[in-house]
Amino acid sequence: MCLKRFVFAAAALGLLLLGGIASSAEGDPGRARVLEGMQRVMGPLPGADCIVPPDVKVLEETDFPAYTQRRITFAVELWDRLPACLLIPKGLKGRAPAVLCLHPTSSLGKDVVTGRGGGTNRNYAQELAECGFVTLAPDYPGFGDYGDARRELYARGYKSASMKGIWNHMRCVDLLRSLPEADPERIGCIGHSLGGHNTLFLAVFDPRVRVAVTSCGFTSFADYYGGDLTGWTHDGYMPAIASEFGKDPARMPFDFPELLAALAPRPLFINAPLRDENFDVSGVRRCVAAAQTVYTRLGAADALRAEYPDDAHDFPDAVRAQAYAFLGEHLNRR
């Protein structure tokens, strides 16, 4: 297992991300501290020597009226292949913007967001493909066709599934950038619930994600179930929150206010329903207010947008439409 701690040097970062994860040219000066704090909890991000050629294998191709869907696997490490669905819109004229679509908690994994989950409010990979975006929907460890991955990642030396998710999703960005149908400079990420916080985790590590949309994905740790962080501690997330930080919000070396601020000035859309039973909306508002000061200081006040629908833990039609318009507005700028 190659889990070398990141060395914040230009050469290493340029090799890994074609630009670096800790670019001082964007975001709050505290961004490096956010990355360091996240790695204290999640474990270190693997080093550049762990990158492998994707070796994409198409398992199945299905024709839909507006797009073609390919069920694929591709290499994300020497020992691991990631299952995903790639949706290519029909009738493209040149390279299109691309969106990585991260699924919520569901045994179906990626199929939830590609229109196979039985509910329309999670179909963002399908709907965005119908709108002309190239979309890629991977499985998260433990879900869909990636059910055994959670056990394997810990055996291979990962400290958390969250960090394995970040690594896999960075490799998804690599794949999108390599596609002839996708514009490598116009890549966004969207996710609901599990996919909502995974979108934020990816975006803070990988500035190639130009626009992020998070739905029902966070609140401050102190506002999460009254400060009881148990839900974050199982093997699908970050066990060290319990074993090293005692499930105590005050001991956590990172939190969502500074994580959101670290994304500035990149465009960020937040869906935070008023009746979300998982992520207390008052905590979300405090996180957004803290981040807004950084966005404003950087001259990007309008790049941070939060919607608070009168709904539960959901991604309602009207807000999804607003999110898609937000993605289009910012990814169609050249």
PDB file of C-alpha atoms in Angstrom, residues 38-171:
ATOM      1  CA  MET A  38      -8.771  16.241   7.321  1.00  0.00           C
ATOM      2  CA  GLN A  39      -5.792  13.948   6.861  1.00  0.00           C
ATOM      3  CA  ARG A  40      -5.316  13.677  10.617  1.00  0.00           C
ATOM      4  CA  VAL A  41      -8.821  12.232  10.806  1.00  0.00           C
ATOM      5  CA  MET A  42      -9.070  10.402   7.475  1.00  0.00           C
ATOM      6  CA  GLY A  43      -5.474   9.338   7.016  1.00  0.00           C
ATOM      7  CA  PRO A  44      -3.000  10.590   4.417  1.00  0.00           C
ATOM      8  CA  LEU A  45      -3.870  10.953   0.776  1.00  0.00           C
ATOM      9  CA  PRO A  46      -1.903   8.400  -1.280  1.00  0.00           C
ATOM     10  CA  GLY A  47       1.126   9.725  -3.102  1.00  0.00           C
ATOM     11  CA  ALA A  48       1.586  10.310  -6.812  1.00  0.00           C
ATOM     12  CA  ASP A  49       3.339   6.963  -7.170  1.00  0.00           C
ATOM     13  CA  CYS A  50      -0.027   5.257  -6.595  1.00  0.00           C
ATOM     14  CA  ILE A  51      -1.562   6.631  -9.804  1.00  0.00           C
ATOM     15  CA  VAL A  52      -2.071   3.934 -12.432  1.00  0.00           C
ATOM     16  CA  PRO A  53      -3.368   4.008 -16.025  1.00  0.00           C
ATOM     17  CA  PRO A  54      -7.185   3.759 -15.928  1.00  0.00           C
ATOM     18  CA  ASP A  55      -7.417   0.707 -18.215  1.00  0.00           C
ATOM     19  CA  VAL A  56     -11.145   1.270 -18.790  1.00  0.00           C
ATOM     20  CA  LYS A  57     -13.228  -1.826 -19.471  1.00  0.00           C
ATOM     21  CA  VAL A  58     -16.765  -1.445 -20.854  1.00  0.00           C
ATOM     22  CA  LEU A  59     -19.017  -4.123 -19.371  1.00  0.00           C
ATOM     23  CA  GLU A  60     -22.273  -3.037 -20.998  1.00  0.00           C
ATOM     24  CA  GLU A  61     -23.538  -0.265 -23.250  1.00  0.00           C
ATOM     25  CA  THR A  62     -27.176   0.833 -23.260  1.00  0.00           C
ATOM     26  CA  ASP A  63     -28.828   3.279 -25.619  1.00  0.00           C
ATOM     27  CA  PHE A  64     -31.264   5.849 -24.193  1.00  0.00           C
ATOM     28  CA  PRO A  65     -33.093   8.574 -26.126  1.00  0.00           C
ATOM     29  CA  ALA A  66     -30.778  11.406 -25.057  1.00  0.00           C
ATOM     30  CA  TYR A  67     -27.564   9.620 -24.110  1.00  0.00           C
ATOM     31  CA  THR A  68     -25.575   6.395 -24.178  1.00  0.00           C
ATOM     32  CA  GLN A  69     -24.755   4.735 -20.864  1.00  0.00           C
ATOM     33  CA  ARG A  70     -21.684   2.565 -20.400  1.00  0.00           C
ATOM     34  CA  ARG A  71     -21.227   0.410 -17.344  1.00  0.00           C
ATOM     35  CA  ILE A  72     -17.484   0.380 -16.816  1.00  0.00           C
ATOM     36  CA  THR A  73     -14.725  -0.482 -14.422  1.00  0.00           C
ATOM     37  CA  PHE A  74     -11.378   1.274 -14.357  1.00  0.00           C
ATOM     38  CA  ALA A  75      -8.190   1.009 -12.344  1.00  0.00           C
ATOM     39  CA  VAL A  76      -7.781   3.409  -9.434  1.00  0.00           C
ATOM     40  CA  GLU A  77      -4.888   1.559  -7.785  1.00  0.00           C
ATOM     41  CA  LEU A  78      -2.761  -1.436  -8.709  1.00  0.00           C
ATOM     42  CA  TRP A  79      -5.039  -3.628  -6.609  1.00  0.00           C
ATOM     43  CA  ASP A  80      -8.403  -1.956  -7.206  1.00  0.00           C
ATOM     44  CA  ARG A  81     -10.909  -1.363 -10.003  1.00  0.00           C
ATOM     45  CA  LEU A  82     -13.802   1.051  -9.529  1.00  0.00           C
ATOM     46  CA  PRO A  83     -17.267   0.283 -10.973  1.00  0.00           C
ATOM     47  CA  ALA A  84     -19.015   3.279 -12.519  1.00  0.00           C
ATOM     48  CA  CYS A  85     -21.583   4.393 -15.070  1.00  0.00           C
ATOM     49  CA  LEU A  86     -20.521   6.810 -17.790  1.00  0.00           C
ATOM     50  CA  LEU A  87     -23.297   8.728 -19.556  1.00  0.00           C
ATOM     51  CA  ILE A  88     -22.470  10.400 -22.876  1.00  0.00           C
ATOM     52  CA  PRO A  89     -25.084  12.775 -24.334  1.00  0.00           C
ATOM     53  CA  LYS A  90     -26.023  12.334 -27.962  1.00  0.00           C
ATOM     54  CA  GLY A  91     -25.485  15.014 -30.568  1.00  0.00           C
ATOM     55  CA  LEU A  92     -22.543  16.729 -28.918  1.00  0.00           C
ATOM     56  CA  LYS A  93     -20.856  19.426 -30.960  1.00  0.00           C
ATOM     57  CA  GLY A  94     -17.407  19.603 -29.461  1.00  0.00           C
ATOM     58  CA  ARG A  95     -16.353  18.863 -25.922  1.00  0.00           C
ATOM     59  CA  ALA A  96     -19.046  19.208 -23.270  1.00  0.00           C
ATOM     60  CA  PRO A  97     -18.830  20.104 -19.581  1.00  0.00           C
ATOM     61  CA  ALA A  98     -18.643  17.053 -17.333  1.00  0.00           C
ATOM     62  CA  VAL A  99     -20.070  16.371 -13.882  1.00  0.00           C
ATOM     63  CA  LEU A 100     -19.028  13.707 -11.398  1.00  0.00           C
ATOM     64  CA  CYS A 101     -22.221  12.433  -9.738  1.00  0.00           C
ATOM     65  CA  LEU A 102     -21.789  10.942  -6.253  1.00  0.00           C
ATOM     66  CA  HIS A 103     -24.600   8.788  -4.917  1.00  0.00           C
ATOM     67  CA  PRO A 104     -26.337   8.907  -1.521  1.00  0.00           C
ATOM     68  CA  THR A 105     -26.434   5.985   0.907  1.00  0.00           C
ATOM     69  CA  SER A 106     -28.099   3.093  -0.908  1.00  0.00           C
ATOM     70  CA  SER A 107     -27.315  -0.541  -1.587  1.00  0.00           C
ATOM     71  CA  LEU A 108     -27.837   0.326  -5.269  1.00  0.00           C
ATOM     72  CA  GLY A 109     -24.893   2.712  -5.280  1.00  0.00           C
ATOM     73  CA  LYS A 110     -24.434   4.462  -8.621  1.00  0.00           C
ATOM     74  CA  ASP A 111     -27.713   3.113 -10.022  1.00  0.00           C
ATOM     75  CA  VAL A 112     -29.626   5.485  -7.727  1.00  0.00           C
ATOM     76  CA  VAL A 113     -28.369   8.526  -9.637  1.00  0.00           C
ATOM     77  CA  THR A 114     -28.606   7.022 -13.124  1.00  0.00           C
ATOM     78  CA  GLY A 115     -32.368   6.581 -13.005  1.00  0.00           C
ATOM     79  CA  ARG A 116     -32.587   3.002 -11.738  1.00  0.00           C
ATOM     80  CA  GLY A 117     -33.400   3.711  -8.103  1.00  0.00           C
ATOM     81  CA  GLY A 118     -37.147   4.162  -8.359  1.00  0.00           C
ATOM     82  CA  GLY A 119     -37.202   7.776  -7.163  1.00  0.00           C
ATOM     83  CA  THR A 120     -36.783  10.809  -9.394  1.00  0.00           C
ATOM     84  CA  ASN A 121     -35.234  13.056  -6.745  1.00  0.00           C
ATOM     85  CA  ARG A 122     -31.889  11.265  -6.975  1.00  0.00           C
ATOM     86  CA  ASN A 123     -31.582  10.964 -10.767  1.00  0.00           C
ATOM     87  CA  TYR A 124     -29.042  13.726 -11.203  1.00  0.00           C
ATOM     88  CA  ALA A 125     -26.585  11.753 -13.363  1.00  0.00           C
ATOM     89  CA  GLN A 126     -29.403  10.874 -15.755  1.00  0.00           C
ATOM     90  CA  GLU A 127     -30.971  14.346 -15.724  1.00  0.00           C
ATOM     91  CA  LEU A 128     -27.673  16.142 -16.271  1.00  0.00           C
ATOM     92  CA  ALA A 129     -26.840  13.835 -19.194  1.00  0.00           C
ATOM     93  CA  GLU A 130     -30.229  14.702 -20.656  1.00  0.00           C
ATOM     94  CA  CYS A 131     -29.211  18.366 -20.284  1.00  0.00           C
ATOM     95  CA  GLY A 132     -26.031  17.793 -22.305  1.00  0.00           C
ATOM     96  CA  PHE A 133     -23.441  17.159 -19.579  1.00  0.00           C
ATOM     97  CA  VAL A 134     -21.104  14.171 -19.690  1.00  0.00           C
ATOM     98  CA  THR A 135     -21.702  12.452 -16.347  1.00  0.00           C
ATOM     99  CA  LEU A 136     -19.795   9.815 -14.414  1.00  0.00           C
ATOM    100  CA  ALA A 137     -21.352   8.000 -11.442  1.00  0.00           C
ATOM    101  CA  PRO A 138     -19.008   5.742  -9.432  1.00  0.00           C
ATOM    102  CA  ASP A 139     -19.811   3.416  -6.559  1.00  0.00           C
ATOM    103  CA  TYR A 140     -18.630   4.339  -3.051  1.00  0.00           C
ATOM    104  CA  PRO A 141     -16.922   1.595  -1.005  1.00  0.00           C
ATOM    105  CA  GLY A 142     -19.525  -0.824   0.341  1.00  0.00           C
ATOM    106  CA  PHE A 143     -22.278  -0.025  -2.178  1.00  0.00           C
ATOM    107  CA  GLY A 144     -23.491  -1.178  -5.567  1.00  0.00           C
ATOM    108  CA  ASP A 145     -20.969  -3.377  -7.358  1.00  0.00           C
ATOM    109  CA  TYR A 146     -18.254  -2.277  -4.943  1.00  0.00           C
ATOM    110  CA  GLY A 147     -19.510  -4.129  -1.899  1.00  0.00           C
ATOM    111  CA  ASP A 148     -16.261  -5.815  -0.861  1.00  0.00           C
ATOM    112  CA  ALA A 149     -14.175  -2.676  -1.194  1.00  0.00           C
ATOM    113  CA  ARG A 150     -14.696  -1.465   2.355  1.00  0.00           C
ATOM    114  CA  ARG A 151     -13.094  -4.502   3.925  1.00  0.00           C
ATOM    115  CA  GLU A 152     -10.276  -4.461   1.383  1.00  0.00           C
ATOM    116  CA  LEU A 153      -9.377  -0.795   1.800  1.00  0.00           C
ATOM    117  CA  TYR A 154      -8.692  -1.216   5.507  1.00  0.00           C
ATOM    118  CA  ALA A 155      -6.678  -4.362   4.856  1.00  0.00           C
ATOM    119  CA  ARG A 156      -4.584  -2.336   2.409  1.00  0.00           C
ATOM    120  CA  GLY A 157      -3.756   0.311   5.009  1.00  0.00           C
ATOM    121  CA  TYR A 158      -6.330   3.049   4.581  1.00  0.00           C
ATOM    122  CA  LYS A 159      -7.401   4.787   7.780  1.00  0.00           C
ATOM    123  CA  SER A 160     -10.886   5.641   6.520  1.00  0.00           C
ATOM    124  CA  ALA A 161     -13.348   4.948   3.730  1.00  0.00           C
ATOM    125  CA  SER A 162     -13.644   8.719   3.378  1.00  0.00           C
ATOM    126  CA  MET A 163     -10.042   9.008   2.218  1.00  0.00           C
ATOM    127  CA  LYS A 164     -10.420   6.060  -0.138  1.00  0.00           C
ATOM    128  CA  GLY A 165     -13.456   7.843  -1.553  1.00  0.00           C
ATOM    129  CA  ILE A 166     -11.450  11.030  -2.075  1.00  0.00           C
ATOM    130  CA  TRP A 167      -8.725   9.094  -3.877  1.00  0.00           C
ATOM    131  CA  ASN A 168     -11.200   7.233  -6.088  1.00  0.00           C
ATOM    132  CA  HIS A 169     -13.066  10.412  -6.950  1.00  0.00           C
ATOM    133  CA  MET A 170      -9.836  12.177  -7.894  1.00  0.00           C
ATOM    134  CA  ARG A 171      -9.173   9.321 -10.291  1.00  0.00           C
TER     135      ARG A 171
END
